[in-house]
XYZ file of N, CA, C and O in Angstrom:
368
model
N -4.772 46.832 -12.993
C -4.374 45.332 -12.999
C -3.294 45.563 -11.854
O -2.371 46.285 -11.765
N -3.442 44.302 -11.322
C -2.138 44.199 -9.996
C -0.923 44.031 -10.299
O -0.675 43.435 -11.394
N 0.020 44.076 -9.438
C 1.328 43.936 -9.614
C 1.818 42.762 -8.657
O 1.523 42.840 -7.398
N 2.727 41.963 -8.987
C 3.198 40.857 -8.284
C 4.779 41.060 -8.131
O 5.401 40.922 -9.257
N 5.408 41.080 -7.125
C 6.894 41.202 -7.081
C 7.424 40.006 -6.332
O 6.863 39.422 -5.373
N 8.217 39.142 -6.870
C 8.891 37.991 -6.396
C 10.213 38.132 -6.236
O 11.200 38.655 -6.994
N 10.683 38.179 -4.870
C 12.170 38.302 -4.627
C 12.849 36.779 -4.292
O 12.287 35.697 -4.037
N 14.414 37.196 -4.288
C 15.120 35.874 -4.079
C 14.994 34.567 -4.846
O 14.873 33.483 -4.172
N 14.594 34.634 -6.237
C 14.627 33.555 -7.065
C 15.764 33.024 -7.300
O 16.926 33.902 -7.562
N 16.144 31.681 -7.073
C 17.179 31.060 -7.482
C 17.484 31.229 -8.980
O 16.627 31.260 -9.903
N 18.793 31.458 -9.169
C 19.236 31.809 -10.552
C 18.895 30.694 -11.642
O 18.559 30.928 -12.578
N 18.996 29.360 -11.322
C 18.695 28.415 -12.012
C 17.211 28.569 -12.406
O 16.947 28.451 -13.496
N 16.304 28.803 -11.528
C 14.973 28.766 -11.690
C 14.600 30.095 -12.675
O 13.883 29.895 -13.681
N 15.448 31.036 -12.459
C 15.230 32.515 -13.288
C 15.477 32.080 -14.874
O 14.957 32.262 -15.543
N 16.712 31.374 -14.838
C 17.329 30.886 -16.392
C 16.312 30.122 -16.981
O 15.878 30.208 -18.232
N 15.728 29.287 -15.987
C 14.690 28.244 -16.778
C 13.762 29.097 -17.408
O 13.100 28.787 -18.387
N 12.878 29.934 -16.434
C 12.125 30.743 -16.969
C 12.152 31.617 -18.099
O 11.289 31.570 -19.015
N 13.405 32.037 -17.995
C 13.694 33.091 -19.223
C 13.836 32.013 -20.721
O 13.237 32.731 -21.564
N 14.542 30.879 -20.361
C 14.457 30.047 -21.487
C 12.981 29.761 -22.001
O 12.891 29.737 -23.371
N 12.208 29.189 -21.073
C 10.994 29.024 -21.564
C 10.145 30.225 -22.122
O 9.369 29.860 -22.894
N 10.414 31.350 -21.482
C 9.489 32.385 -22.142
C 10.058 32.678 -23.464
O 9.242 33.094 -24.477
N 11.399 32.607 -23.675
C 11.979 32.965 -24.996
C 11.177 31.773 -26.152
O 10.806 32.322 -27.162
N 11.059 30.627 -25.745
C 10.611 29.656 -26.435
C 9.176 29.887 -26.940
O 8.533 29.511 -27.993
N 8.608 30.436 -25.892
C 7.158 30.997 -26.056
C 6.961 32.128 -26.489
O 5.457 32.586 -27.030
N 8.040 32.763 -27.063
C 7.875 34.234 -27.351
C 7.170 35.219 -26.596
O 6.285 36.227 -26.957
N 7.376 35.016 -25.229
C 7.108 36.082 -24.296
C 8.032 36.555 -23.473
O 8.921 36.054 -23.470
N 7.334 37.552 -22.623
C 8.434 38.120 -21.820
C 8.392 37.020 -20.501
O 7.315 36.231 -20.412
N 9.222 37.428 -19.436
C 9.455 36.354 -18.405
C 7.998 36.645 -17.587
O 7.654 35.580 -17.032
N 7.624 37.732 -17.548
C 6.467 38.084 -16.528
C 5.104 37.469 -17.307
O 4.274 37.005 -16.726
N 4.846 37.408 -18.541
C 4.027 36.943 -19.253
C 3.987 35.412 -19.145
O 3.136 34.642 -18.711
N 5.273 34.832 -19.033
C 5.307 33.406 -18.979
C 4.906 32.963 -17.496
O 4.155 31.994 -17.342
N 5.276 33.742 -16.508
C 4.933 33.444 -15.143
C 3.438 33.432 -14.928
O 3.152 32.618 -14.314
N 2.917 34.481 -15.513
C 1.352 34.395 -15.349
C 0.586 33.282 -16.054
O -0.243 32.771 -15.609
N 1.438 32.796 -17.480
C 0.666 31.548 -18.101
C 0.781 30.432 -17.243
O -0.028 29.721 -17.153
N 2.050 30.286 -16.440
C 2.262 29.112 -15.715
C 1.321 29.306 -14.503
O 0.871 28.105 -14.181
N 1.280 30.392 -13.851
C 0.211 30.121 -12.713
C -1.408 29.820 -13.102
O -2.050 29.195 -12.717
N -1.645 30.705 -14.122
C -3.084 30.411 -14.795
C -3.121 28.972 -15.264
O -4.212 28.279 -14.676
N -2.172 28.303 -15.765
C -2.508 26.893 -16.064
C -2.542 26.021 -15.083
O -3.490 25.186 -14.952
N -1.645 26.250 -13.962
C -1.620 25.482 -12.564
C -3.138 25.646 -12.101
O -3.641 24.760 -11.585
N -3.500 26.838 -11.953
C -4.801 26.835 -11.160
C -5.969 26.508 -12.041
O -6.778 25.801 -11.184
N -5.802 26.374 -13.325
C -6.941 25.814 -14.141
C -7.063 24.197 -13.957
O -7.962 23.442 -13.706
N -5.778 23.681 -13.900
C -5.584 22.182 -13.652
C -6.017 22.094 -12.365
O -6.693 20.778 -12.152
N -5.913 22.649 -11.230
C -5.936 22.192 -10.121
C -7.950 22.166 -9.810
O -8.461 21.442 -9.084
N -8.254 23.356 -10.638
C -9.782 23.650 -10.588
C -10.409 22.361 -11.240
O -11.553 21.613 -11.040
N -9.860 21.832 -12.392
C -10.242 20.857 -13.301
C -10.229 19.452 -12.313
O -11.063 18.641 -12.328
N -9.105 19.320 -12.019
C -8.879 18.220 -10.771
C -9.853 18.214 -9.663
O -10.629 16.869 -9.421
N -10.187 19.205 -9.030
C -11.102 19.351 -8.100
C -12.530 18.931 -8.402
O -13.201 18.444 -7.569
N -12.820 19.623 -9.731
C -14.272 19.365 -10.381
C -14.220 17.750 -10.559
O -15.291 17.280 -10.435
N -13.287 17.210 -11.371
C -13.422 15.748 -11.431
C -13.740 14.890 -10.226
O -14.569 13.938 -10.309
N -12.972 15.236 -9.068
C -12.864 14.572 -8.041
C -14.356 15.003 -7.462
O -14.921 13.860 -6.930
N -14.909 15.699 -7.401
C -16.406 16.159 -7.010
C -17.267 15.450 -7.663
O -18.055 14.768 -7.122
N -17.117 15.436 -9.249
C -17.980 14.453 -9.904
C -18.002 13.080 -9.519
O -18.993 12.269 -9.518
N -16.819 12.399 -9.291
C -16.501 11.036 -8.984
C -17.314 10.877 -7.632
O -18.026 9.907 -7.458
N -17.062 11.646 -6.720
C -17.873 11.724 -5.412
C -19.195 11.474 -5.616
O -19.893 10.656 -4.994
N -19.762 12.416 -6.148
C -21.165 12.655 -6.455
C -21.747 11.278 -7.211
O -23.134 10.851 -6.842
N -20.966 10.602 -8.124
C -21.552 9.303 -8.701
C -21.801 8.329 -7.608
O -22.537 7.381 -7.831
N -20.929 8.489 -6.512
C -21.218 7.509 -5.409
C -22.315 7.761 -4.788
O -23.006 6.734 -3.972
N -22.788 8.922 -4.653
C -24.265 9.078 -3.788
C -25.301 8.378 -4.440
O -25.415 8.143 -5.595
N -26.097 7.696 -3.324
C -27.084 6.923 -3.580
C -26.613 5.727 -4.310
O -27.561 4.651 -4.760
N -25.310 5.294 -4.455
C -24.818 4.132 -4.893
C -25.296 2.851 -4.113
O -25.473 1.610 -4.599
N -25.547 3.037 -3.039
C -26.069 2.105 -2.036
C -27.352 2.484 -1.330
O -27.467 3.418 -0.979
N -28.440 1.681 -1.937
C -29.675 1.980 -1.765
C -30.116 0.734 -0.831
O -30.187 -0.216 -1.390
N -31.190 1.019 0.146
C -31.669 -0.449 0.667
C -33.176 -0.039 1.157
O -33.374 1.163 1.705
N -34.112 -0.652 0.800
C -35.295 -0.740 1.374
C -35.703 -0.501 2.821
O -36.666 -0.180 3.210
N -34.777 -1.215 3.560
C -34.884 -1.552 4.814
C -34.801 -0.408 5.872
O -34.070 0.489 5.458
N -35.231 -0.311 6.755
C -35.183 0.852 7.831
C -33.944 0.430 8.502
O -33.354 -0.420 8.496
N -33.618 1.593 9.366
C -32.395 1.429 10.095
C -32.300 0.114 11.109
O -31.360 -0.149 11.245
N -33.483 0.311 11.798
C -33.454 -1.090 12.702
C -33.280 -2.215 11.998
O -32.599 -3.298 12.549
N -33.698 -2.560 10.960
C -33.388 -3.961 10.192
C -32.053 -3.906 9.684
O -31.439 -5.053 9.838
N -31.569 -2.900 9.150
C -30.161 -2.828 8.749
C -29.281 -3.382 9.803
O -28.241 -4.139 9.892
N -29.161 -2.670 11.053
C -28.641 -2.938 12.306
C -28.728 -4.322 12.495
O -27.634 -4.983 12.928
N -29.857 -4.844 12.769
C -30.119 -6.242 12.926
C -29.501 -7.229 11.936
O -28.730 -8.036 12.418
N -29.499 -6.722 10.743
C -28.774 -7.559 9.724
C -27.205 -7.710 10.016
O -26.470 -8.672 9.903
N -26.878 -6.418 10.395
C -25.155 -6.125 10.378
C -24.849 -6.942 11.968
O -23.846 -7.997 11.811
N -25.728 -6.897 12.755
C -25.332 -7.468 13.933
C -25.333 -9.119 13.865
O -24.595 -9.738 14.430
N -26.509 -9.672 13.073
C -26.402 -11.219 12.831
C -25.535 -11.762 12.058
O -25.179 -13.035 12.060
N -24.855 -10.841 11.014
C -23.870 -11.330 10.412
C -22.422 -11.259 10.936
O -21.704 -12.065 10.552
N -22.473 -10.855 12.179
C -21.185 -10.700 12.784
C -20.776 -12.242 13.344
O -21.668 -12.905 13.784
N -19.712 -12.498 13.429
C -19.200 -13.920 13.863
C -18.347 -13.633 15.175
O -17.757 -12.785 15.260
N -18.792 -14.552 15.988
C -17.864 -14.592 17.184
C -16.497 -15.049 17.105
O -16.486 -16.292 16.541
N -15.578 -14.383 17.294
C -14.194 -14.808 17.417
C -13.508 -15.259 18.309
O -13.196 -14.339 19.281
N -13.420 -16.652 18.540
C -12.882 -17.212 19.766
C -11.766 -17.862 19.343
O -11.514 -18.875 18.838
N -10.606 -16.996 19.964
C -9.475 -17.453 19.371
C -8.832 -18.912 20.020
O -8.226 -19.739 19.552
N -9.483 -19.160 20.922
C -9.164 -20.659 21.484
C -9.454 -21.498 20.782
O -9.026 -22.817 20.766
N -10.562 -21.441 19.868
C -10.959 -22.580 18.953
C -10.180 -22.434 17.503
O -10.336 -23.552 16.721
N -9.671 -21.441 17.362
C -8.950 -21.288 15.889
C -7.722 -22.360 15.989
O -6.914 -22.272 16.876
N -7.764 -23.089 15.033
C -6.540 -23.997 14.589
C -5.800 -23.523 13.561
O -6.138 -22.949 12.719
N -4.565 -23.838 14.046
C -3.345 -23.174 13.136
C -2.419 -24.475 12.832
O -1.864 -24.741 14.029
N -2.340 -24.816 11.710
C -1.545 -26.101 11.396
C -0.199 -25.978 12.136
O 0.329 -26.991 12.446
N 0.524 -24.653 11.912
C 1.818 -24.704 12.556
C 1.839 -24.949 13.904
O 2.952 -25.548 14.203
N 0.963 -24.743 14.526
C 1.288 -24.782 15.918
C 0.265 -26.052 16.779
O 0.201 -26.368 17.760
N -0.472 -26.652 15.937
C -1.223 -28.156 16.274
C -0.304 -29.147 16.735
O 0.577 -29.345 15.934
């Protein structure tokens, strides 16, 4: 099994880890391992959830039209923005 050594830990952090380990009836090393494992599991779960949400969007927009028809529809739906014709009650 691999070893991990951590240096220069702030005293407050060490005391916090020590109290937490005591409450859980673990050694400080065991508590640190549990914290790391739980953090990594949470990250993996969040990543999995995000992936599933993204995959739900796949094929959520489907159109029978070919690319040329879609492009034509987009272009025809655009409006010409001619600022000189826009009226604004504040400045009229």
